[in-house]
PDB file of C-alpha atoms in Angstrom:
ATOM      1  CA  UNK A   4      -5.139-125.953 -22.184  1.00 62.00           C
ATOM      2  CA  UNK A   5      -2.890-123.986 -19.861  1.00 68.00           C
ATOM      3  CA  UNK A   6      -4.333-122.309 -17.067  1.00 70.00           C
ATOM      4  CA  UNK A   7      -1.884-120.204 -14.815  1.00 69.00           C
ATOM      5  CA  UNK A   8      -2.960-119.445 -10.791  1.00 69.00           C
ATOM      6  CA  UNK A   9      -0.653-116.770  -8.786  1.00 66.00           C
ATOM      7  CA  UNK A  10       0.773-118.202  -5.746  1.00 66.00           C
ATOM      8  CA  UNK A  11      -1.932-117.246  -2.929  1.00 67.00           C
ATOM      9  CA  UNK A  12      -0.426-115.093  -0.156  1.00 65.00           C
ATOM     10  CA  UNK A  13      -1.859-115.004   3.090  1.00 67.00           C
ATOM     11  CA  UNK A  14      -3.732-111.689   4.220  1.00 64.00           C
ATOM     12  CA  UNK A  15      -2.178-108.851   6.437  1.00 66.00           C
ATOM     13  CA  UNK A  16      -3.207-108.900   9.677  1.00 67.00           C
ATOM     14  CA  UNK A  17      -4.354-105.474  10.299  1.00 69.00           C
ATOM     15  CA  UNK A  18      -4.289-104.229  13.779  1.00 69.00           C
ATOM     16  CA  UNK A  19      -7.452-101.853  15.255  1.00 72.00           C
ATOM     17  CA  UNK A  20      -6.856 -98.728  16.181  1.00 71.00           C
ATOM     18  CA  UNK A  21      -6.410 -97.946  19.828  1.00 68.00           C
ATOM     19  CA  UNK A  22      -9.991 -96.334  20.953  1.00 68.00           C
ATOM     20  CA  UNK A  23      -9.832 -92.239  21.195  1.00 64.00           C
ATOM     21  CA  UNK A  24      -9.628 -91.365  24.607  1.00 60.00           C
ATOM     22  CA  UNK A  25     -11.423 -88.840  25.910  1.00 62.00           C
ATOM     23  CA  UNK A  26      -9.548 -85.336  26.276  1.00 56.00           C
ATOM     24  CA  UNK A  27      -8.615 -84.629  30.068  1.00 56.00           C
ATOM     25  CA  UNK A  28      -7.676 -80.867  30.567  1.00 47.00           C
ATOM     26  CA  UNK A  29      -5.964 -81.601  34.283  1.00 49.00           C
ATOM     27  CA  UNK A  30      -3.925 -84.175  32.348  1.00 54.00           C
ATOM     28  CA  UNK A  31      -2.745 -82.107  29.560  1.00 66.00           C
ATOM     29  CA  UNK A  32      -0.196 -78.988  30.534  1.00 70.00           C
ATOM     30  CA  UNK A  33      -0.777 -77.148  27.129  1.00 74.00           C
ATOM     31  CA  UNK A  34      -4.536 -77.398  27.339  1.00 78.00           C
ATOM     32  CA  UNK A  35      -4.548 -76.230  31.137  1.00 78.00           C
ATOM     33  CA  UNK A  36      -2.649 -73.094  30.020  1.00 78.00           C
ATOM     34  CA  UNK A  37      -4.333 -72.405  27.669  1.00 81.00           C
ATOM     35  CA  UNK A  38      -7.709 -72.221  29.825  1.00 83.00           C
ATOM     36  CA  UNK A  39      -5.845 -70.356  32.419  1.00 82.00           C
ATOM     37  CA  UNK A  40      -4.533 -68.086  29.703  1.00 82.00           C
ATOM     38  CA  UNK A  41      -8.376 -67.630  28.448  1.00 84.00           C
ATOM     39  CA  UNK A  42      -9.115 -66.918  31.999  1.00 84.00           C
ATOM     40  CA  UNK A  43      -6.577 -64.197  32.414  1.00 80.00           C
ATOM     41  CA  UNK A  44      -7.546 -62.373  29.304  1.00 80.00           C
ATOM     42  CA  UNK A  45     -11.308 -62.565  30.138  1.00 82.00           C
ATOM     43  CA  UNK A  46     -10.856 -61.188  33.694  1.00 78.00           C
ATOM     44  CA  UNK A  47      -8.598 -58.048  32.448  1.00 75.00           C
ATOM     45  CA  UNK A  48     -10.988 -57.387  29.482  1.00 75.00           C
ATOM     46  CA  UNK A  49     -13.943 -57.408  32.512  1.00 75.00           C
ATOM     47  CA  UNK A  50     -11.636 -55.076  34.319  1.00 71.00           C
ATOM     48  CA  UNK A  51     -10.705 -52.796  31.769  1.00 67.00           C
ATOM     49  CA  UNK A  52      -7.116 -53.456  32.113  1.00 64.00           C
ATOM     50  CA  UNK A  53      -6.634 -53.731  28.063  1.00 65.00           C
ATOM     51  CA  UNK A  54      -8.602 -50.578  26.996  1.00 62.00           C
ATOM     52  CA  UNK A  55      -6.044 -48.198  28.555  1.00 60.00           C
ATOM     53  CA  UNK A  56      -4.753 -46.956  25.020  1.00 65.00           C
ATOM     54  CA  UNK A  57      -6.638 -43.962  23.967  1.00 69.00           C
ATOM     55  CA  UNK A  58      -7.615 -43.720  20.037  1.00 73.00           C
ATOM     56  CA  UNK A  59      -6.702 -40.511  18.899  1.00 82.00           C
ATOM     57  CA  UNK A  60      -8.644 -39.331  15.713  1.00 87.00           C
ATOM     58  CA  UNK A  61      -7.562 -38.758  12.604  1.00 89.00           C
ATOM     59  CA  UNK A  62      -5.200 -35.624  11.934  1.00 89.00           C
ATOM     60  CA  UNK A  63      -4.595 -34.390   8.343  1.00 89.00           C
ATOM     61  CA  UNK A  64      -1.766 -32.095   7.382  1.00 85.00           C
ATOM     62  CA  UNK A  65      -2.291 -30.136   4.882  1.00 85.00           C
ATOM     63  CA  UNK A  66       0.384 -27.319   5.128  1.00 82.00           C
ATOM     64  CA  UNK A  67       3.012 -27.320   2.749  1.00 79.00           C
ATOM     65  CA  UNK A  68       6.902 -27.507   3.764  1.00 76.00           C
ATOM     66  CA  UNK A  69       8.394 -23.602   3.360  1.00 77.00           C
ATOM     67  CA  UNK A  70      10.616 -23.097   0.785  1.00 79.00           C
ATOM     68  CA  UNK A  71      13.220 -20.071   1.100  1.00 78.00           C
ATOM     69  CA  UNK A  72      13.415 -18.056  -1.931  1.00 82.00           C
ATOM     70  CA  UNK A  73      15.221 -15.068  -2.470  1.00 78.00           C
ATOM     71  CA  UNK A  74      12.993 -13.606  -5.664  1.00 80.00           C
ATOM     72  CA  UNK A  75      10.754 -11.289  -4.616  1.00 73.00           C
ATOM     73  CA  UNK A  76       7.913 -13.506  -6.574  1.00 74.00           C
ATOM     74  CA  UNK A  77       8.879 -16.331  -5.488  1.00 78.00           C
ATOM     75  CA  UNK A  78       9.315 -19.789  -7.599  1.00 82.00           C
ATOM     76  CA  UNK A  79       6.633 -19.717  -9.001  1.00 82.00           C
ATOM     77  CA  UNK A  80       8.291 -17.276 -12.145  1.00 80.00           C
ATOM     78  CA  UNK A  81      10.714 -19.585 -12.400  1.00 85.00           C
ATOM     79  CA  UNK A  82      11.426 -21.672 -15.313  1.00 86.00           C
ATOM     80  CA  UNK A  83      13.486 -23.919 -13.372  1.00 88.00           C
ATOM     81  CA  UNK A  84      14.749 -24.709 -10.115  1.00 90.00           C
ATOM     82  CA  UNK A  85      17.732 -26.596  -9.502  1.00 91.00           C
ATOM     83  CA  UNK A  86      17.913 -28.206  -6.105  1.00 89.00           C
ATOM     84  CA  UNK A  87      20.281 -28.474  -3.629  1.00 87.00           C
ATOM     85  CA  UNK A  88      21.495 -32.206  -4.179  1.00 86.00           C
ATOM     86  CA  UNK A  89      21.982 -31.452  -7.615  1.00 88.00           C
ATOM     87  CA  UNK A  90      24.430 -28.529  -6.446  1.00 87.00           C
ATOM     88  CA  UNK A  91      26.596 -30.518  -4.242  1.00 83.00           C
ATOM     89  CA  UNK A  92      29.573 -32.016  -5.116  1.00 80.00           C
ATOM     90  CA  UNK A  93      29.695 -30.071  -8.054  1.00 85.00           C
ATOM     91  CA  UNK A  94      33.719 -28.498  -8.562  1.00 86.00           C
ATOM     92  CA  UNK A  95      31.908 -24.725  -9.273  1.00 88.00           C
ATOM     93  CA  UNK A  96      28.775 -23.268 -10.102  1.00 88.00           C
ATOM     94  CA  UNK A  97      29.389 -23.309 -13.407  1.00 88.00           C
ATOM     95  CA  UNK A  98      29.357 -26.852 -13.921  1.00 89.00           C
ATOM     96  CA  UNK A  99      26.858 -26.908 -11.912  1.00 90.00           C
ATOM     97  CA  UNK A 100      24.460 -24.882 -14.202  1.00 90.00           C
ATOM     98  CA  UNK A 101      25.679 -25.998 -17.172  1.00 89.00           C
ATOM     99  CA  UNK A 102      24.947 -30.070 -16.206  1.00 90.00           C
ATOM    100  CA  UNK A 103      21.871 -28.928 -15.104  1.00 91.00           C
ATOM    101  CA  UNK A 104      20.500 -26.585 -17.863  1.00 89.00           C
ATOM    102  CA  UNK A 105      21.522 -27.254 -21.510  1.00 88.00           C
ATOM    103  CA  UNK A 106      20.485 -23.621 -22.685  1.00 87.00           C
ATOM    104  CA  UNK A 107      22.904 -22.270 -20.340  1.00 88.00           C
ATOM    105  CA  UNK A 108      26.664 -21.688 -21.542  1.00 89.00           C
ATOM    106  CA  UNK A 109      29.757 -19.792 -20.190  1.00 88.00           C
ATOM    107  CA  UNK A 110      32.477 -18.011 -22.514  1.00 86.00           C
ATOM    108  CA  UNK A 111      36.190 -17.811 -22.018  1.00 85.00           C
ATOM    109  CA  UNK A 112      35.208 -14.679 -19.296  1.00 83.00           C
ATOM    110  CA  UNK A 113      33.355 -16.798 -17.267  1.00 84.00           C
ATOM    111  CA  UNK A 114      29.885 -14.828 -18.695  1.00 85.00           C
ATOM    112  CA  UNK A 115      27.326 -17.113 -18.643  1.00 87.00           C
ATOM    113  CA  UNK A 116      24.997 -17.009 -22.006  1.00 86.00           C
ATOM    114  CA  UNK A 117      21.609 -18.402 -22.977  1.00 85.00           C
ATOM    115  CA  UNK A 118      22.255 -20.700 -26.131  1.00 82.00           C
ATOM    116  CA  UNK A 119      19.006 -22.590 -26.749  1.00 76.00           C
ATOM    117  CA  UNK A 120      16.014 -20.890 -24.949  1.00 69.00           C
ATOM    118  CA  UNK A 121      13.917 -18.440 -27.164  1.00 68.00           C
ATOM    119  CA  UNK A 122      14.471 -15.293 -25.367  1.00 64.00           C
ATOM    120  CA  UNK A 123      14.394 -11.798 -26.353  1.00 64.00           C
ATOM    121  CA  UNK A 124      18.211 -11.691 -24.053  1.00 68.00           C
ATOM    122  CA  UNK A 125      21.358 -13.487 -24.399  1.00 76.00           C
ATOM    123  CA  UNK A 126      23.091 -12.648 -21.277  1.00 81.00           C
ATOM    124  CA  UNK A 127      21.870 -13.526 -17.828  1.00 86.00           C
ATOM    125  CA  UNK A 128      21.924 -11.238 -14.409  1.00 86.00           C
ATOM    126  CA  UNK A 129      22.792 -13.127 -10.912  1.00 88.00           C
ATOM    127  CA  UNK A 130      21.093 -12.278  -8.077  1.00 88.00           C
ATOM    128  CA  UNK A 131      22.450 -13.735  -4.924  1.00 88.00           C
ATOM    129  CA  UNK A 132      19.872 -13.833  -2.102  1.00 86.00           C
ATOM    130  CA  UNK A 133      17.848 -10.671  -3.434  1.00 83.00           C
ATOM    131  CA  UNK A 134      21.433  -8.409  -4.550  1.00 84.00           C
ATOM    132  CA  UNK A 135      22.586  -8.603  -7.991  1.00 84.00           C
ATOM    133  CA  UNK A 136      26.105  -9.986  -8.432  1.00 85.00           C
ATOM    134  CA  UNK A 137      28.632  -8.720 -10.401  1.00 85.00           C
ATOM    135  CA  UNK A 138      29.067 -11.764 -13.267  1.00 81.00           C
ATOM    136  CA  UNK A 139      32.586 -12.002 -12.646  1.00 79.00           C
ATOM    137  CA  UNK A 140      31.918 -13.218  -8.773  1.00 83.00           C
ATOM    138  CA  UNK A 141      29.896 -15.943  -9.618  1.00 84.00           C
ATOM    139  CA  UNK A 142      32.679 -18.220  -9.783  1.00 82.00           C
ATOM    140  CA  UNK A 143      33.642 -17.705  -6.226  1.00 86.00           C
ATOM    141  CA  UNK A 144      30.404 -18.979  -4.991  1.00 88.00           C
ATOM    142  CA  UNK A 145      30.564 -22.345  -3.066  1.00 88.00           C
ATOM    143  CA  UNK A 146      28.269 -24.711  -4.357  1.00 88.00           C
ATOM    144  CA  UNK A 147      27.939 -26.008  -1.232  1.00 86.00           C
ATOM    145  CA  UNK A 148      26.852 -23.116   0.335  1.00 86.00           C
ATOM    146  CA  UNK A 149      24.060 -23.072  -2.239  1.00 89.00           C
ATOM    147  CA  UNK A 150      20.622 -24.099  -1.111  1.00 88.00           C
ATOM    148  CA  UNK A 151      18.961 -23.591  -4.818  1.00 90.00           C
ATOM    149  CA  UNK A 152      19.060 -21.768  -8.253  1.00 90.00           C
ATOM    150  CA  UNK A 153      16.002 -20.512 -10.015  1.00 90.00           C
ATOM    151  CA  UNK A 154      16.379 -19.763 -13.625  1.00 89.00           C
ATOM    152  CA  UNK A 155      14.294 -16.916 -15.273  1.00 86.00           C
ATOM    153  CA  UNK A 156      14.321 -16.588 -18.514  1.00 84.00           C
ATOM    154  CA  UNK A 157      12.135 -13.542 -18.487  1.00 74.00           C
ATOM    155  CA  UNK A 158      13.228 -11.041 -15.968  1.00 69.00           C
ATOM    156  CA  UNK A 159      10.210  -8.676 -16.070  1.00 66.00           C
ATOM    157  CA  UNK A 160       9.237 -10.195 -12.512  1.00 61.00           C
ATOM    158  CA  UNK A 161      12.348  -8.901 -10.705  1.00 67.00           C
ATOM    159  CA  UNK A 162      12.530  -5.997 -12.651  1.00 68.00           C
ATOM    160  CA  UNK A 163      14.925  -6.478 -15.180  1.00 70.00           C
ATOM    161  CA  UNK A 164      14.795  -7.338 -18.887  1.00 73.00           C
ATOM    162  CA  UNK A 165      17.742  -9.632 -18.724  1.00 80.00           C
ATOM    163  CA  UNK A 166      17.397 -13.199 -18.402  1.00 85.00           C
ATOM    164  CA  UNK A 167      18.452 -13.658 -14.035  1.00 87.00           C
ATOM    165  CA  UNK A 168      19.584 -16.522 -12.252  1.00 89.00           C
ATOM    166  CA  UNK A 169      18.456 -16.681  -9.094  1.00 90.00           C
ATOM    167  CA  UNK A 170      21.073 -17.987  -6.431  1.00 90.00           C
ATOM    168  CA  UNK A 171      19.533 -18.955  -3.098  1.00 90.00           C
ATOM    169  CA  UNK A 172      22.345 -19.594  -0.342  1.00 86.00           C
ATOM    170  CA  UNK A 173      21.967 -21.751   2.795  1.00 83.00           C
ATOM    171  CA  UNK A 174      23.442 -18.446   5.106  1.00 78.00           C
ATOM    172  CA  UNK A 175      20.292 -16.622   4.329  1.00 71.00           C
ATOM    173  CA  UNK A 176      17.821 -19.849   4.418  1.00 68.00           C
ATOM    174  CA  UNK A 177      15.432 -19.722   7.784  1.00 71.00           C
ATOM    175  CA  UNK A 178      14.251 -23.199   6.789  1.00 67.00           C
ATOM    176  CA  UNK A 179      17.915 -25.149   6.452  1.00 67.00           C
ATOM    177  CA  UNK A 180      18.581 -27.856   8.559  1.00 69.00           C
ATOM    178  CA  UNK A 181      22.423 -27.879   8.800  1.00 64.00           C
ATOM    179  CA  UNK A 182      22.540 -31.282  10.509  1.00 65.00           C
ATOM    180  CA  UNK A 183      21.913 -33.187   7.249  1.00 67.00           C
ATOM    181  CA  UNK A 184      24.647 -31.126   5.419  1.00 67.00           C
ATOM    182  CA  UNK A 185      27.964 -33.805   4.174  1.00 64.00           C
ATOM    183  CA  UNK A 186      30.982 -32.456   5.262  1.00 65.00           C
ATOM    184  CA  UNK A 187      34.593 -33.955   4.027  1.00 65.00           C
ATOM    185  CA  UNK A 188      36.308 -35.642   6.449  1.00 74.00           C
ATOM    186  CA  UNK A 189      33.523 -35.988   9.451  1.00 73.00           C
ATOM    187  CA  UNK A 190      30.716 -38.353   9.897  1.00 74.00           C
ATOM    188  CA  UNK A 191      27.203 -37.337  11.564  1.00 71.00           C
ATOM    189  CA  UNK A 192      26.914 -39.696  14.750  1.00 76.00           C
ATOM    190  CA  UNK A 193      23.171 -39.407  16.354  1.00 74.00           C
ATOM    191  CA  UNK A 194      23.962 -39.554  19.962  1.00 75.00           C
ATOM    192  CA  UNK A 195      21.550 -41.933  21.890  1.00 75.00           C
ATOM    193  CA  UNK A 196      19.925 -40.311  25.117  1.00 75.00           C
ATOM    194  CA  UNK A 197      19.628 -41.803  28.548  1.00 72.00           C
ATOM    195  CA  UNK A 198      17.307 -44.640  28.765  1.00 69.00           C
ATOM    196  CA  UNK A 199      15.759 -45.974  31.797  1.00 70.00           C
ATOM    197  CA  UNK A 200      15.596 -49.885  32.154  1.00 67.00           C
ATOM    198  CA  UNK A 201      11.994 -51.223  32.987  1.00 64.00           C
ATOM    199  CA  UNK A 202      11.528 -52.905  35.727  1.00 62.00           C
ATOM    200  CA  UNK A 203       9.130 -55.562  36.780  1.00 60.00           C
ATOM    201  CA  UNK A 204       6.295 -54.404  39.382  1.00 60.00           C
ATOM    202  CA  UNK A 205       6.383 -56.239  42.863  1.00 60.00           C
ATOM    203  CA  UNK A 206       2.525 -56.828  44.107  1.00 62.00           C
ATOM    204  CA  UNK A 207       2.016 -56.030  47.387  1.00 63.00           C
ATOM    205  CA  UNK A 208      -0.696 -58.776  48.996  1.00 62.00           C
ATOM    206  CA  UNK A 209      -1.722 -56.402  51.956  1.00 64.00           C
ATOM    207  CA  UNK A 210      -5.119 -55.731  50.458  1.00 65.00           C
ATOM    208  CA  UNK A 211      -7.376 -58.218  50.513  1.00 72.00           C
ATOM    209  CA  UNK A 212      -8.585 -59.329  46.631  1.00 69.00           C
ATOM    210  CA  UNK A 213     -11.159 -61.978  46.358  1.00 70.00           C
ATOM    211  CA  UNK A 214     -10.316 -61.872  42.691  1.00 69.00           C
ATOM    212  CA  UNK A 215      -7.767 -65.109  41.385  1.00 67.00           C
ATOM    213  CA  UNK A 216      -4.340 -64.072  40.250  1.00 65.00           C
ATOM    214  CA  UNK A 217      -3.992 -65.778  36.675  1.00 62.00           C
ATOM    215  CA  UNK A 218      -0.832 -64.313  35.695  1.00 63.00           C
ATOM    216  CA  UNK A 219       2.152 -66.633  34.652  1.00 62.00           C
ATOM    217  CA  UNK A 220       4.314 -64.687  36.947  1.00 63.00           C
ATOM    218  CA  UNK A 221       3.122 -64.131  39.998  1.00 61.00           C
ATOM    219  CA  UNK A 222       6.048 -62.608  42.271  1.00 65.00           C
ATOM    220  CA  UNK A 223       9.374 -60.895  40.153  1.00 67.00           C
ATOM    221  CA  UNK A 224      12.174 -59.452  42.035  1.00 69.00           C
ATOM    222  CA  UNK A 225      15.547 -59.694  40.402  1.00 68.00           C
ATOM    223  CA  UNK A 226      17.248 -57.140  43.188  1.00 71.00           C
ATOM    224  CA  UNK A 227      16.989 -59.859  45.805  1.00 74.00           C
ATOM    225  CA  UNK A 228      20.608 -59.726  47.595  1.00 76.00           C
ATOM    226  CA  UNK A 229      21.527 -63.032  49.510  1.00 75.00           C
ATOM    227  CA  UNK A 230      22.653 -63.406  52.761  1.00 77.00           C
ATOM    228  CA  UNK A 231      25.567 -65.936  51.636  1.00 66.00           C
TER     229      UNK A 231
END
């Protein structure tokens, strides 16, 4: 019979934990600062200093941005509206129209035709700012001067029997903001207005005040000029 006994090691000595010391506000700088800050905000709230802001009532804006249209009936009669962001940067109005509407194609003479949309008429009339334009002049319009294009496959609302391309230019748009236009070779820079730096108020202790001053900064004057 064999008995195996492990070596007996002495138990480690466990030192007792030090007793907890009572918290002393005066001896702890962080607690003293927190207590002073709490007193300061309590006094400011009692003196109605923290309630200088005025809470405004909720305002619901129901109006919509006014959009310029030279069409007598407005945009509601248009089958398609091509906005300015899809026109700018195009080589000419022909490429802008063909890229944004697959039903419009131009012939060799630069005349637009309807090739896909179901309509009684094949051709288009072009109206620029309310004036009927010769089709040969369409290619001479600068795309960067166009605000929007309205396409109508039934010109009854305008008093014509043909399909109509209504072109609204920026020159006639009273709501157009020219400051947002991108001009080649120019960069728009917004100049910051004059800013007056804020200054700390230097308190005057002429009047007798029995209330304790609990502010962190009691006196601040950065403009002191020394004698030497």
